[in-house]
Structure formats: C-alpha cells, structure tokens
Coordinates of C-alpha atoms in Angstrom, one line a residue:
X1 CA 16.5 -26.2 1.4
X2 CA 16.3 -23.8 -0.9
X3 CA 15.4 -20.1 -0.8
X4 CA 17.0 -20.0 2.8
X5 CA 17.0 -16.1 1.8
X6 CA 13.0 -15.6 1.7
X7 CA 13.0 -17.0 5.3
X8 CA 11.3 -14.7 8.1
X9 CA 13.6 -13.8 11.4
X10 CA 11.3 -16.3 13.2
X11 CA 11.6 -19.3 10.7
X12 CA 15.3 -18.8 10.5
X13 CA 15.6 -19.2 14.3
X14 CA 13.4 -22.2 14.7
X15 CA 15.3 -23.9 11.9
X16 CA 18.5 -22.9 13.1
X17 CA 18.2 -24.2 16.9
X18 CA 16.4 -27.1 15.4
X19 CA 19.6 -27.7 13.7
X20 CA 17.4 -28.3 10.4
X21 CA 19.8 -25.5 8.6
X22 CA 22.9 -23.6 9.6
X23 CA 23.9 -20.3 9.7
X24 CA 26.3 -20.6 7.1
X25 CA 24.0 -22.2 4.6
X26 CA 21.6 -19.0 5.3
X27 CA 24.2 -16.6 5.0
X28 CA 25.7 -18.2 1.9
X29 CA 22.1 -18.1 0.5
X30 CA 21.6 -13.9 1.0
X31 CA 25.4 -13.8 0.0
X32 CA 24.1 -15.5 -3.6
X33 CA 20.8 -13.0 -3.8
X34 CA 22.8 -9.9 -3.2
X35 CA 25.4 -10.8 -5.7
X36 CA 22.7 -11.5 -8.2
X37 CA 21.3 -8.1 -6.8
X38 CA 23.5 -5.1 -8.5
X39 CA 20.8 -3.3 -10.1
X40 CA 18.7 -2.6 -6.8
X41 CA 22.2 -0.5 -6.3
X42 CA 21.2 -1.9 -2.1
X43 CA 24.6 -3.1 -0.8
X44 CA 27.3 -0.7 -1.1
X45 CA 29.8 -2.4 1.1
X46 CA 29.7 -6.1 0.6
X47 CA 31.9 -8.2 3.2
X48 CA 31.5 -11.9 2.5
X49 CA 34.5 -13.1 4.4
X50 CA 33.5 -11.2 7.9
X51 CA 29.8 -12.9 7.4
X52 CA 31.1 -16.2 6.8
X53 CA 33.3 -16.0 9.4
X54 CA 30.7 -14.8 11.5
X55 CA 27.9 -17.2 10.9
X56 CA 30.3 -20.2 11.6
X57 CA 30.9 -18.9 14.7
X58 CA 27.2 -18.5 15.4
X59 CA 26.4 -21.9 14.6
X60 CA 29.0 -22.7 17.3
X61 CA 27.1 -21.4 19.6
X62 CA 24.1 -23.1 18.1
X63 CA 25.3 -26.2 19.1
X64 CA 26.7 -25.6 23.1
X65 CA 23.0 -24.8 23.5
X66 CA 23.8 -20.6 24.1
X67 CA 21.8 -18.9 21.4
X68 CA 19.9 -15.8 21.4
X69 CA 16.9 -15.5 19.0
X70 CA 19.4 -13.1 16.7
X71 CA 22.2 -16.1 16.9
X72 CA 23.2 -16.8 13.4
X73 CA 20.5 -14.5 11.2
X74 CA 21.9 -12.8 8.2
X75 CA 21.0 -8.9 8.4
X76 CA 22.2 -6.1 6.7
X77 CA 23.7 -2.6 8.6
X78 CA 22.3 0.8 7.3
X79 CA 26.0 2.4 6.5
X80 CA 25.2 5.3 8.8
X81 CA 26.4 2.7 11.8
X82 CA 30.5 2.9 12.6
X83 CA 31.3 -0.6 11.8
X84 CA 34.8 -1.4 13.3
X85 CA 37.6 -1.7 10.4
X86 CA 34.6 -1.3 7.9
X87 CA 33.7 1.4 5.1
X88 CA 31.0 3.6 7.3
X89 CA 30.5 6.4 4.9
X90 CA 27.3 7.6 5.5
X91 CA 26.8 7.2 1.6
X92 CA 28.9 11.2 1.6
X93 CA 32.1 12.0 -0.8
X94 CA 33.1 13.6 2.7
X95 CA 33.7 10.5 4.7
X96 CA 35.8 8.6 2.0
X97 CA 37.4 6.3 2.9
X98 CA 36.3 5.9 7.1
X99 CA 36.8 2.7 8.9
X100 CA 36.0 3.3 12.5
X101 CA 38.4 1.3 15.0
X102 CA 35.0 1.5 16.9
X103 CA 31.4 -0.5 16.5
X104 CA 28.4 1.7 16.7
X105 CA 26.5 0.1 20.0
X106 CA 23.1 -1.1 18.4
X107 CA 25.2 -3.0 15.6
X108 CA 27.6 -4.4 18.4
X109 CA 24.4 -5.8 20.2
X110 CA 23.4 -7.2 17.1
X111 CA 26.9 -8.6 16.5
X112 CA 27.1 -9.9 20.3
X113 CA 23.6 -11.8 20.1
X114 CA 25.3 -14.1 17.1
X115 CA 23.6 -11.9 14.3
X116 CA 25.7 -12.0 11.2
X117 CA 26.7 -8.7 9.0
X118 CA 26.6 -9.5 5.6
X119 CA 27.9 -5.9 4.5
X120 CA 26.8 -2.5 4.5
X121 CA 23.4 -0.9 3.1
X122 CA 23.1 2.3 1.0
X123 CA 21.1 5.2 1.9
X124 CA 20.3 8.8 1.6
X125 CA 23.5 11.0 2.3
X126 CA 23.9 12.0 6.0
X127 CA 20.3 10.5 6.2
X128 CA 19.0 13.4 5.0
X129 CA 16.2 12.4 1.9
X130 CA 13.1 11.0 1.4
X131 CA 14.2 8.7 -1.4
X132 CA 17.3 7.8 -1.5
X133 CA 18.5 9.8 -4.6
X134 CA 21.4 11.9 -2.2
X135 CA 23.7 9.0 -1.9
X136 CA 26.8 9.3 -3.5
X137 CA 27.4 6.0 -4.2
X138 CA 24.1 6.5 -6.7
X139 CA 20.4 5.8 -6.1
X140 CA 18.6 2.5 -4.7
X141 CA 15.5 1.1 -6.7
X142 CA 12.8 -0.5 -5.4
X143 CA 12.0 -4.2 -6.5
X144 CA 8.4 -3.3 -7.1
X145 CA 8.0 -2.1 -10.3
X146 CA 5.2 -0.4 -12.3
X147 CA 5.4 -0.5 -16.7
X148 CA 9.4 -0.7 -16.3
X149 CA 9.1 2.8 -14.3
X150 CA 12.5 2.4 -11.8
X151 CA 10.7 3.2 -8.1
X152 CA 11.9 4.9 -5.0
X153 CA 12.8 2.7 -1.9
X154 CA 11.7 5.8 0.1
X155 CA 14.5 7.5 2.2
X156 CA 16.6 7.7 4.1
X157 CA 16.9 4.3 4.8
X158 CA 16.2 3.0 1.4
X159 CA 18.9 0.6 0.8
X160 CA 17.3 -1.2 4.2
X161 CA 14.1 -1.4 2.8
X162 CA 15.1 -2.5 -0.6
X163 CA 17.5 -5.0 0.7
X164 CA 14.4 -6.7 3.0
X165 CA 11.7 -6.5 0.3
X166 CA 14.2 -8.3 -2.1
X167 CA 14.8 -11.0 0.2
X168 CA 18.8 -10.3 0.1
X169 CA 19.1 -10.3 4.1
X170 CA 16.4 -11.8 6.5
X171 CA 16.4 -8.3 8.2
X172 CA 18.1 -5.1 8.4
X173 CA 18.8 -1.9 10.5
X174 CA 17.6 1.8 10.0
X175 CA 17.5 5.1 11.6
X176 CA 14.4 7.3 11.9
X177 CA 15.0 11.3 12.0
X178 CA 11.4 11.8 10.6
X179 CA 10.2 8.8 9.1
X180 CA 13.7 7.2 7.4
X181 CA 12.0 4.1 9.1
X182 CA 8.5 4.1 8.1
X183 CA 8.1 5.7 4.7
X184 CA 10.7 3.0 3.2
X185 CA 9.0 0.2 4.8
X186 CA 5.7 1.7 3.5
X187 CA 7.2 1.9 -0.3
X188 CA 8.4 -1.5 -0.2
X189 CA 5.7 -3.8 1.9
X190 CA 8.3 -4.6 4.8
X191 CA 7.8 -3.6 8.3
X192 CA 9.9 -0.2 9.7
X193 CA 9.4 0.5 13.7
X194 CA 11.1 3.6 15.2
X195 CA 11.1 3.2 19.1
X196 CA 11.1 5.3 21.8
X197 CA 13.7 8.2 21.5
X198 CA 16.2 7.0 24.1
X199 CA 15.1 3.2 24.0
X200 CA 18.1 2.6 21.6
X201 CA 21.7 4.2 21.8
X202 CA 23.0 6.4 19.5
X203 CA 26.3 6.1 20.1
X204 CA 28.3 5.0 17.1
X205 CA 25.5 6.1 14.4
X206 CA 26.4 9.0 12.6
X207 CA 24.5 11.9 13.8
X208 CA 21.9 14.0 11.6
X209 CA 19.4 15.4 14.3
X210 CA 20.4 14.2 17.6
X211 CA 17.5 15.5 19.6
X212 CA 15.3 13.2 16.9
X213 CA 17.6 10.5 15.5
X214 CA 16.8 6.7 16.2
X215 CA 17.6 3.3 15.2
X216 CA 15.0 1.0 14.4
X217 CA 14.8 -2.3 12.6
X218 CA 13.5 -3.4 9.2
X219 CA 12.1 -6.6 8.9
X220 CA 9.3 -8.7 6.8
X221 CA 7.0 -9.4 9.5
X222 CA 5.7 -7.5 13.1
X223 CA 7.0 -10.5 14.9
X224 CA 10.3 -10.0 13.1
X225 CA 10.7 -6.6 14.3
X226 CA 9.7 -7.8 17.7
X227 CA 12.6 -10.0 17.9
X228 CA 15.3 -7.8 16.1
X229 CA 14.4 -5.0 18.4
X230 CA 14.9 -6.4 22.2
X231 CA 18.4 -6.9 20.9
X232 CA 19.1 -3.8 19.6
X233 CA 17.5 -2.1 22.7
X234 CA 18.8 -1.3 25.9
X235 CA 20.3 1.5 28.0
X236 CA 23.8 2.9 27.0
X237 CA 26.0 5.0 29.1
X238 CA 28.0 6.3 26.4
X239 CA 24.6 7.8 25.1
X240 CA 23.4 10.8 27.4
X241 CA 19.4 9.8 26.2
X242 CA 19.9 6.4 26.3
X243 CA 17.4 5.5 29.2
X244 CA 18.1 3.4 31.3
X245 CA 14.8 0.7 31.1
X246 CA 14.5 -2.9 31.0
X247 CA 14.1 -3.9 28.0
X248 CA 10.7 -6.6 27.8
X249 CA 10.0 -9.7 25.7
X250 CA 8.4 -7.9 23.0
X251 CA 7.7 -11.0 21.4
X252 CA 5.9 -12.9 24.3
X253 CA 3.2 -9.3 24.1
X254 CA 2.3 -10.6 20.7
X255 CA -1.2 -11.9 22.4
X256 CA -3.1 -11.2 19.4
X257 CA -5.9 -9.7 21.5
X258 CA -6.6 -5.9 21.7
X259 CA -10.1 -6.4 22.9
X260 CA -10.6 -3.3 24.7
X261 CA -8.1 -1.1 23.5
X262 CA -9.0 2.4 21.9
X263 CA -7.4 3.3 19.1
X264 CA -7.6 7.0 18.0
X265 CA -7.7 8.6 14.6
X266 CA -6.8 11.9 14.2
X267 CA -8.8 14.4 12.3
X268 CA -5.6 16.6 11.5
X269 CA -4.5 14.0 9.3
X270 CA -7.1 14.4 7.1
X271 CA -4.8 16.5 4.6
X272 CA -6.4 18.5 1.7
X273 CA -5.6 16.5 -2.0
X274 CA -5.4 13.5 -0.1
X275 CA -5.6 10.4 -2.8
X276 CA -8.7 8.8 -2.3
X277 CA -7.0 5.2 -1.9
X278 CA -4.9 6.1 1.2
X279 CA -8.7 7.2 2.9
X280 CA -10.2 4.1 1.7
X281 CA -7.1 2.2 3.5
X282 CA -7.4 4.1 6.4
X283 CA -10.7 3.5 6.9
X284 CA -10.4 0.1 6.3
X285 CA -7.5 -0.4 8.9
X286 CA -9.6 1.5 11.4
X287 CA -12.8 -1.6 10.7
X288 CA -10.2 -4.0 10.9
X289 CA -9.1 -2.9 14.7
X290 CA -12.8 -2.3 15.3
X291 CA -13.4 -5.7 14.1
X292 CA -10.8 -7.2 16.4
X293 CA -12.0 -5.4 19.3
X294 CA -10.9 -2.1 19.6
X295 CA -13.1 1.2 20.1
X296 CA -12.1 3.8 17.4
X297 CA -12.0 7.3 19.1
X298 CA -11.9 10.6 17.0
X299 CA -9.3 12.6 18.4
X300 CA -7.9 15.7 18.0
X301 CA -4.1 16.7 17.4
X302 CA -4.4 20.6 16.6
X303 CA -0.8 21.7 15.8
X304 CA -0.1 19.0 13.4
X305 CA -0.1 21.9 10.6
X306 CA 2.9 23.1 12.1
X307 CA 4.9 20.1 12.0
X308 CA 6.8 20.2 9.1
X309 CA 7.8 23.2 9.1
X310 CA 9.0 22.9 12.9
X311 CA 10.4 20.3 12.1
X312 CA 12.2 21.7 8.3
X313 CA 14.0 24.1 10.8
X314 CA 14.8 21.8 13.9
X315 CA 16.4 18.9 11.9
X316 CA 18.8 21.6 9.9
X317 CA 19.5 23.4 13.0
X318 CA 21.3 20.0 14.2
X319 CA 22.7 19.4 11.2
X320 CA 24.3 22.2 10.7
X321 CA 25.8 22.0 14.1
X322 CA 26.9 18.3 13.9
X323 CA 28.2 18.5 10.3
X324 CA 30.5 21.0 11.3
X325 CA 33.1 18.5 12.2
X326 CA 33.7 17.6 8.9
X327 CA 36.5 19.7 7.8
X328 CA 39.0 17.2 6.3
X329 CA 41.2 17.4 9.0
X330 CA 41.4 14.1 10.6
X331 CA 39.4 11.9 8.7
X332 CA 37.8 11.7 5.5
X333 CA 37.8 13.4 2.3
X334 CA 40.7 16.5 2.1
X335 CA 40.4 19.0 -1.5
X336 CA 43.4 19.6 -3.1
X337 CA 44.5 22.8 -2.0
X338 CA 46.1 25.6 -4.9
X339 CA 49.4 27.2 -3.9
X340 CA 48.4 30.3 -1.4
X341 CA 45.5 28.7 -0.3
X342 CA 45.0 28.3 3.6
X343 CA 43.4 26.9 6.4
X344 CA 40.1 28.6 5.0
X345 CA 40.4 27.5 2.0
X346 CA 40.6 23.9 2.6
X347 CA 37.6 23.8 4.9
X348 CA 35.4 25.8 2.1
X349 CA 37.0 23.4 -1.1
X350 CA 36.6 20.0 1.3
X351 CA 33.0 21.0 2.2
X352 CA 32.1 22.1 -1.3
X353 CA 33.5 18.8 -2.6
X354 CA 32.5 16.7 0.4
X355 CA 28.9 17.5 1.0
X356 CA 26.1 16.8 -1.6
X357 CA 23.6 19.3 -3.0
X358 CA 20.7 18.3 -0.3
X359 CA 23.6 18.0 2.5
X360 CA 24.4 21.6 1.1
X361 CA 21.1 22.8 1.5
X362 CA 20.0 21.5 4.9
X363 CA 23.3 23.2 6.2
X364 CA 22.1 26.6 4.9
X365 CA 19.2 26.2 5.9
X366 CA 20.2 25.4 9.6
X367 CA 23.1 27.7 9.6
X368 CA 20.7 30.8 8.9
X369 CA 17.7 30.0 11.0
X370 CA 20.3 29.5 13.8
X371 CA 22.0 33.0 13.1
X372 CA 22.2 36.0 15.6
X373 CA 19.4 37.6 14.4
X374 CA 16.8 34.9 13.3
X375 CA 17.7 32.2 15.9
X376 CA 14.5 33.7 17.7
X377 CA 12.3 34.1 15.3
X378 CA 13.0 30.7 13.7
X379 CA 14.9 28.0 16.0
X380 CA 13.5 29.1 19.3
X381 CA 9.9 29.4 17.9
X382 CA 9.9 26.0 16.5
X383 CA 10.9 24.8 19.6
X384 CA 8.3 26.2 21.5
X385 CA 6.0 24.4 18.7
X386 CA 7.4 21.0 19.0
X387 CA 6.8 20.9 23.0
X388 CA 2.8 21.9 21.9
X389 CA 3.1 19.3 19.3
X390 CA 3.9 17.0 22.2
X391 CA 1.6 18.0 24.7
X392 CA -1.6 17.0 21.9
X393 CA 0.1 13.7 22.2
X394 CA 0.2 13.5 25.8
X395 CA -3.5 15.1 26.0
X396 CA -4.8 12.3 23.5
X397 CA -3.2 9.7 25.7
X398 CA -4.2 10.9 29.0
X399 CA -8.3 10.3 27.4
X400 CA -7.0 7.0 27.7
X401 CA -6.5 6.1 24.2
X402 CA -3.8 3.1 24.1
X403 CA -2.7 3.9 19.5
X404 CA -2.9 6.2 16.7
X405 CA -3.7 5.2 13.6
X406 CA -2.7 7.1 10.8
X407 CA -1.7 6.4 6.8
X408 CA 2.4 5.8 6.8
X409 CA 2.8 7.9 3.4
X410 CA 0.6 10.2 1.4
X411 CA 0.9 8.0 -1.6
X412 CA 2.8 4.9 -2.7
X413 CA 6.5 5.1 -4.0
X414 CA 6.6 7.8 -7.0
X415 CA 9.3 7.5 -9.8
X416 CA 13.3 7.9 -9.1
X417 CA 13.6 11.5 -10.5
X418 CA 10.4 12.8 -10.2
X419 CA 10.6 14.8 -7.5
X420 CA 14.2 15.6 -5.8
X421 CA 15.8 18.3 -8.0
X422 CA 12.0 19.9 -9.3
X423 CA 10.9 20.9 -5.7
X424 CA 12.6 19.3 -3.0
X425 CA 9.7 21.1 -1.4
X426 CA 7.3 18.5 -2.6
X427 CA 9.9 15.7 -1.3
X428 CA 9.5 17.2 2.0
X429 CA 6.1 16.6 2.0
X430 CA 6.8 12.8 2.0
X431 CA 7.3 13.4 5.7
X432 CA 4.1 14.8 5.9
X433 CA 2.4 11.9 8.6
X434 CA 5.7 10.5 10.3
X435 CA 7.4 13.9 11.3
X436 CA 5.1 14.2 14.3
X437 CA 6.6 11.1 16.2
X438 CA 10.1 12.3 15.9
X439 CA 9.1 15.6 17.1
X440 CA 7.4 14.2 20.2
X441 CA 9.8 11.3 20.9
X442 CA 7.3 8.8 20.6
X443 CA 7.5 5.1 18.7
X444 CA 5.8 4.1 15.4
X445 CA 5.4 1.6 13.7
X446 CA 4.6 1.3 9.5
X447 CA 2.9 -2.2 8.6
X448 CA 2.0 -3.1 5.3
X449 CA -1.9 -3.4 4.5
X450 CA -3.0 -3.0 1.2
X451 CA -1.6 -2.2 -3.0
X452 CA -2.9 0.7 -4.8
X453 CA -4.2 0.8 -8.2
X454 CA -1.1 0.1 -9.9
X455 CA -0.4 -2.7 -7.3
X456 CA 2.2 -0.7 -5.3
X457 CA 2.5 -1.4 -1.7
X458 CA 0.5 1.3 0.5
X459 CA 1.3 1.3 4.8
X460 CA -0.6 2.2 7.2
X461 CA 0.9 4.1 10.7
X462 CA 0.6 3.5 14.4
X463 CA 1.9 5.5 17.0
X464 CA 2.1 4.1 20.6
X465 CA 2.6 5.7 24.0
X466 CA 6.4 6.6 25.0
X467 CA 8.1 3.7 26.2
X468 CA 5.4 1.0 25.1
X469 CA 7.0 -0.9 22.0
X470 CA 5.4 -3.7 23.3
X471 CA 1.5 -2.8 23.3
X472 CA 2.7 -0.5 20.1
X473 CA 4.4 -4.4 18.2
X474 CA 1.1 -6.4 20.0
X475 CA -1.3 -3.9 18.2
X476 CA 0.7 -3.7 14.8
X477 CA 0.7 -7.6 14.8
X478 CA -3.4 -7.9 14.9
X479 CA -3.6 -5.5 12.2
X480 CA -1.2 -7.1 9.7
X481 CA -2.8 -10.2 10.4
X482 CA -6.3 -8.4 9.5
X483 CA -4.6 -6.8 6.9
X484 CA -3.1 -10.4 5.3
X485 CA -0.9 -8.6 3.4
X486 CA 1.8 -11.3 1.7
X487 CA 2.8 -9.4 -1.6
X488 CA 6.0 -9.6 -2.5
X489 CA 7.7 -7.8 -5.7
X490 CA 8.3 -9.7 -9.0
X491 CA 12.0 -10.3 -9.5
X492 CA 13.6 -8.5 -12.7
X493 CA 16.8 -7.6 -11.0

C-alpha cells in the first residue's frame, strides 16, 4: 500500500489488527514524509531508531492478540512533553540541551497503549504564541498556502497541527492554555479537542499556566480524537487536578444522533469587525445541527468582554511564577559569566539569554501585575472575573442546553510576520473565542467546516459541559459529517 501516511487513526487500526499492514511499514511511511518535510520547519527532534524500535514491538503485540486501538499508530509529541532520554526543550534557548530521565504521563499512556513516537514537534516557546513564530528552533509553516504567501500553523501548538495536516504522522499531541489546541487545528483543517481541565495529567508537560494548561490531541478526524483521547486520559496521582474519573468509550458515543439536544449560540460572540465569512459559517453550522435535530437556543454569556484581558493577566501571573525555576543552575542553558560577576549576575545573563522576546514579555507582565502593590488591583480582580466568567457557563447549562457553538478563530491563518512583532496586541486577539474555555475549565472542541475566499481552512467551536468529552466528540462528529469538509493542502514542500 502506499501513502500509509494519509491514513486516519481508525483506518490504521483496522488495517493493523487485520494484519493487512504493519506498524513498521506505517511508521517507515511518516518517517519518509517528514524527511521529505524540512521546509514545514514541523519536527524539530527527529528519532527514527526509537520509532522503529517501537513500532516492531507493537506489531508484537499485534500478533499475541493484546492491542489497544493506539497499538502501533505513528504520532508525533508536542516538545512541551518530558520525553525520557529525549531533547524536551520547550522550543526555549533556556532548556538546551534537557533530556528528562522521566516521561511526561500522557506521552507514557500513549507509549504504553503501543503508540509509536516518531520524534518531537515544534511549537511556540514555553507555549506561549498564537503562531508559532517564538520558537527558537525558527518558525513552522502551514501546508496550505495562498499566492506563495508562507502561512501560520496557529500557535502554540503549531508544529502539531502542521505535522497532521501534512500527513507526516497519523496524529499528534497538544496542549491548550487558551486555545494552543483549537486555533491550530482551525488554521490547518485538522481536528484540536482540549478536555476537561483535570481529565488529563499534567505531570511531565512543561508548565505555562497551570490553573489553565491541558493536553489534548490533534488528529484528522472527530473519531480520531475520540480514540487518541481515552488513552491519553485518566486520573494521575502525581497530578494534584488530575480527577480521578473513569474514563468512557468515547468512540462507542459517536451515535451520530443529537436529536433533541440544544445547542446554544452565544450573542457575546458576536464581535464588532467580525469578517463576514466567519458569520456566514456560523450560521451555517448552526442550520446544519438544526437540520440534524438539534434546537438552536440564543443564549447569553455577559462577561465574555472581559475575557481576554482576565485572562492576559492570569496566564502571565503563572508564568512568571513557574518560569522562575529557570536560572541555569541545574539544567539547561548557563551564560558565560565575566570575571566579578556573581550569583546575580548569572541568573539575569542566563535569563536574558535564555528566554525569548514574548517569554520576556509575558514574565513582565506577570511579574508586575503580581507585585505588592498591584496584585489587587490586577491578579485578584481577574480572578474574581474568571469565577463570573464561569458561572455564565454554568447558568447557560443549567437552562438545559447540552453545546455551544461558536467560530474557532476570528479569521483564517494570516501571513508568518504579519502580526507578532507590529502589535502583539493584535496576536492576542487570535484568542479572542477560545480563552473562555480555559478560563472556565471546560472542553472544546475545533472541527473543520468550511474555506474562505482564498480557500483557507475556517473552524468552527464547540464547547461541552465539564466532564462530557463524550456528548462534546458525539456532537462534533454530526457536524463534521454535515460540514463534509475533506480538503487537504496542495503539497509544495
């Protein structure tokens, strides 16, 4: 067969237990594509030999009959996850040269249900960008491409989305702060979920936010995710938020019937400028749950306004705070020091060095809205924000609406340089519909549904009660199959 690479998680796992291919013959085939790959800039640290190694011991267990739906599945590792005795850099100058002796735990629950690592995937530095222009191993581009215009992948988890949409790995992982999941998947016509804060460990992943961070996976299809996620999931007692849940068949709740439901569509997200082609898509995902069923419900989510900017001081707060570890001390990047200098010194020159311009920023930022005398007015007010933000969630739900539906992005991917060093401002506002879920812990989902006028992949966003990935995937699965979206980027890589 060839093109083992373009297979879905689903046809890859069907082939492989029907011993029609093998998991070294898939892996060899994504090994091939990302080789041929270089100017996507996706894979930043490639390891062939632990894949191979890997795959032929999933199709091992292929054959004695013990083989999870992940057994023997190429996927690719966002390199914010430790990966034991591999480069985990969190694409920063500051953590040069870091091979945990550890495995992050969702990548270890990959790696235990037979999936196979095929190497590690870029991203925006410390997870902090909305396009994947802070990595300091250089910027990922998109596969789609408008009049030889080099795209964002979106950001943070751009090399992820890239990686999918280009076929070089059946699936990949990703981490969702305030839409590192979604607004990649939405730039590049793949699939991003970000669970339930808590429904999968954080331990091992390198922390940005940690009151908001979340792994997810990145995949080319709802059913895809469906299957990726149940094996990342489940509850981790070296993870304080980890709950402690069974985890259900999220694939089995793929019914494809949502008669009934009520699907709500917030008013608030109605934003001023708004390009008319994300309404028209709106609306038209909206008709296409109607037509399958659903009731469409106006609803009302009245501090949405205040998102951002709650969440432009919480997410630096915690950065600020986590990043502090990195001093060059014990691991990672260390300045050269001048003769006199001392202890000070080297923390300053290492961080100057270390951290990126964004990084830079964010640490600022969170360093003075958490000072003695504006850690009221700032950090404790947008607190006090984010638990009304939640309550409108929990209000909506309680009228016994079952989604949200919302666009993913406020446009379709914009050009590599465009936007991060004229207003980083205007980047922010990238975040503009996914912040909300991160702020109220809830899961959401990007599926593809639609191109825009230059043929660019546009998503649109649900948003599912707290714990309820299943009814959230089930959902998501009748409105891509509405939505018939099968696009895929020309190759000129």
């Amino acid at each position: 067969m060839s093109d083992l690479n373009k297979l879905t998680i689903a046809e890859a796992r069907d082939l492989l237990r029907a011993g029609d291919v093998t998991s070294v013959a898939l892996t060899e085939a994504c090994l091939e594509a990302i080789d041929g790959a270089g100017k996507l800039n996706a894979f930043v640290h490639h390891t062939p030999d632990l894949a191979l190694e890997r795959a032929k011991a999933a199709d091992d267990r292929l054959k004695s009959g013990d083989a999870p739906a992940m057994c023997g599945i190429p996927v690719g590792i966002k390199d914010l996850f430790c990966t034991q005795g591999v480069d985990s850099q969190a694409a920063s100058r500051i953590l040069e040269g870091f091979r945990p002796e550890y495995e992050s735990t969702v990548s270890a629950q990959l790696r235990d249900a037979g999936a196979v690592m095929l190497g590690k995937l870029n991203m925006d530095e410390f997870a902090m960008g909305s396009s994947n222009e802070t990595s300091v191993y250089g910027n990922v581009v998109n596969p789609w491409k408008v009049d030889a215009r080099d795209l964002t992948p979106g950001g943070s988890s751009g090399g992820s989305a890239a990686a999918v949409a280009a076929d070089l790995c059946l699936a990949a992982t990703g981490t969702d702060t305030g839409g590192s999941i979604r607004q990649p998947a939405a730039f590049t016509g793949t699939v991003g979920i970000k669970p339930t804060y808590g429904r999968c460990s954080r331990w091992g992943i390198v922390a940005f936010a940690s009151s908001l961070d979340q792994a997810g996976p990145m995949t080319k299809t709802v059913r895809d995710a469906a299957i990726m996620l149940e094996a990342m999931c489940g509850h981790d007692p070296k993870d304080s938020t980890s709950a402690d849940l069974t985890v259900p068949d999220f694939e089995a709740m793929l019914t494809g019937d949502i008669r009934g439901q009520k699907i709500g569509i917030p008013r608030e997200y109605r934003m001023e400028g708004m390009p008319a082609e994300i309404e028209k898509l709106w609306a038209q995902g909206a008709e296409m749950l109607r037509d399958a069923g659903a009731e469409i419900v106006d609803i009302s989510l009245p501090h949405t306004k205040y998102a951002l900017p709650t969440y432009y001081v919480i997410a630096p707060a915690e950065a600020s705070s986590n990043l502090a570890r990195y001093d060059g001390v014990r691991y990672g990047h260390r300045a050269k020091l001048a003769q006199g200098d001392g202890i000070t010194q080297m923390y300053e020159k290492t961080r100057a060095e270390g951290f990126g311009a964004e990084v830079q920023r964010r640490v600022m930022i969170g360093a003075y809205v958490l000072s003695a005398g504006f850690y009221d007015a700032y950090y404790n007010r947008a607190r006090k924000v984010r638990t009304l933000i939640k309550r409108d969630f929990e209000a909506a739900f309680a009228t016994g609406i079952d989604a949200i539906l919302t666009p993913a992005t406020p446009s379709a991917a914009f050009g590599l340089g465009e936007m991060a060093e004229a207003d980083p401002v205007q980047m922010y506002l990238n975040d503009v519909f996914t912040v909300t879920v991160n702020l109220a812990g809830l899961p959401g989902i990007s599926v593809p549904a639609g191109l825009d006028a230059q043929g660019l992949p546009l998503g649109l966003q649900l948003i599912g009660r707290p714990w309820e990935e299943g009814a959230l995937l089930k959902t998501a699965h009748v409105l891509e199959a509405a939505a018939g979206f099968v696009s895929k980027p020309e190759k000129w890589w």
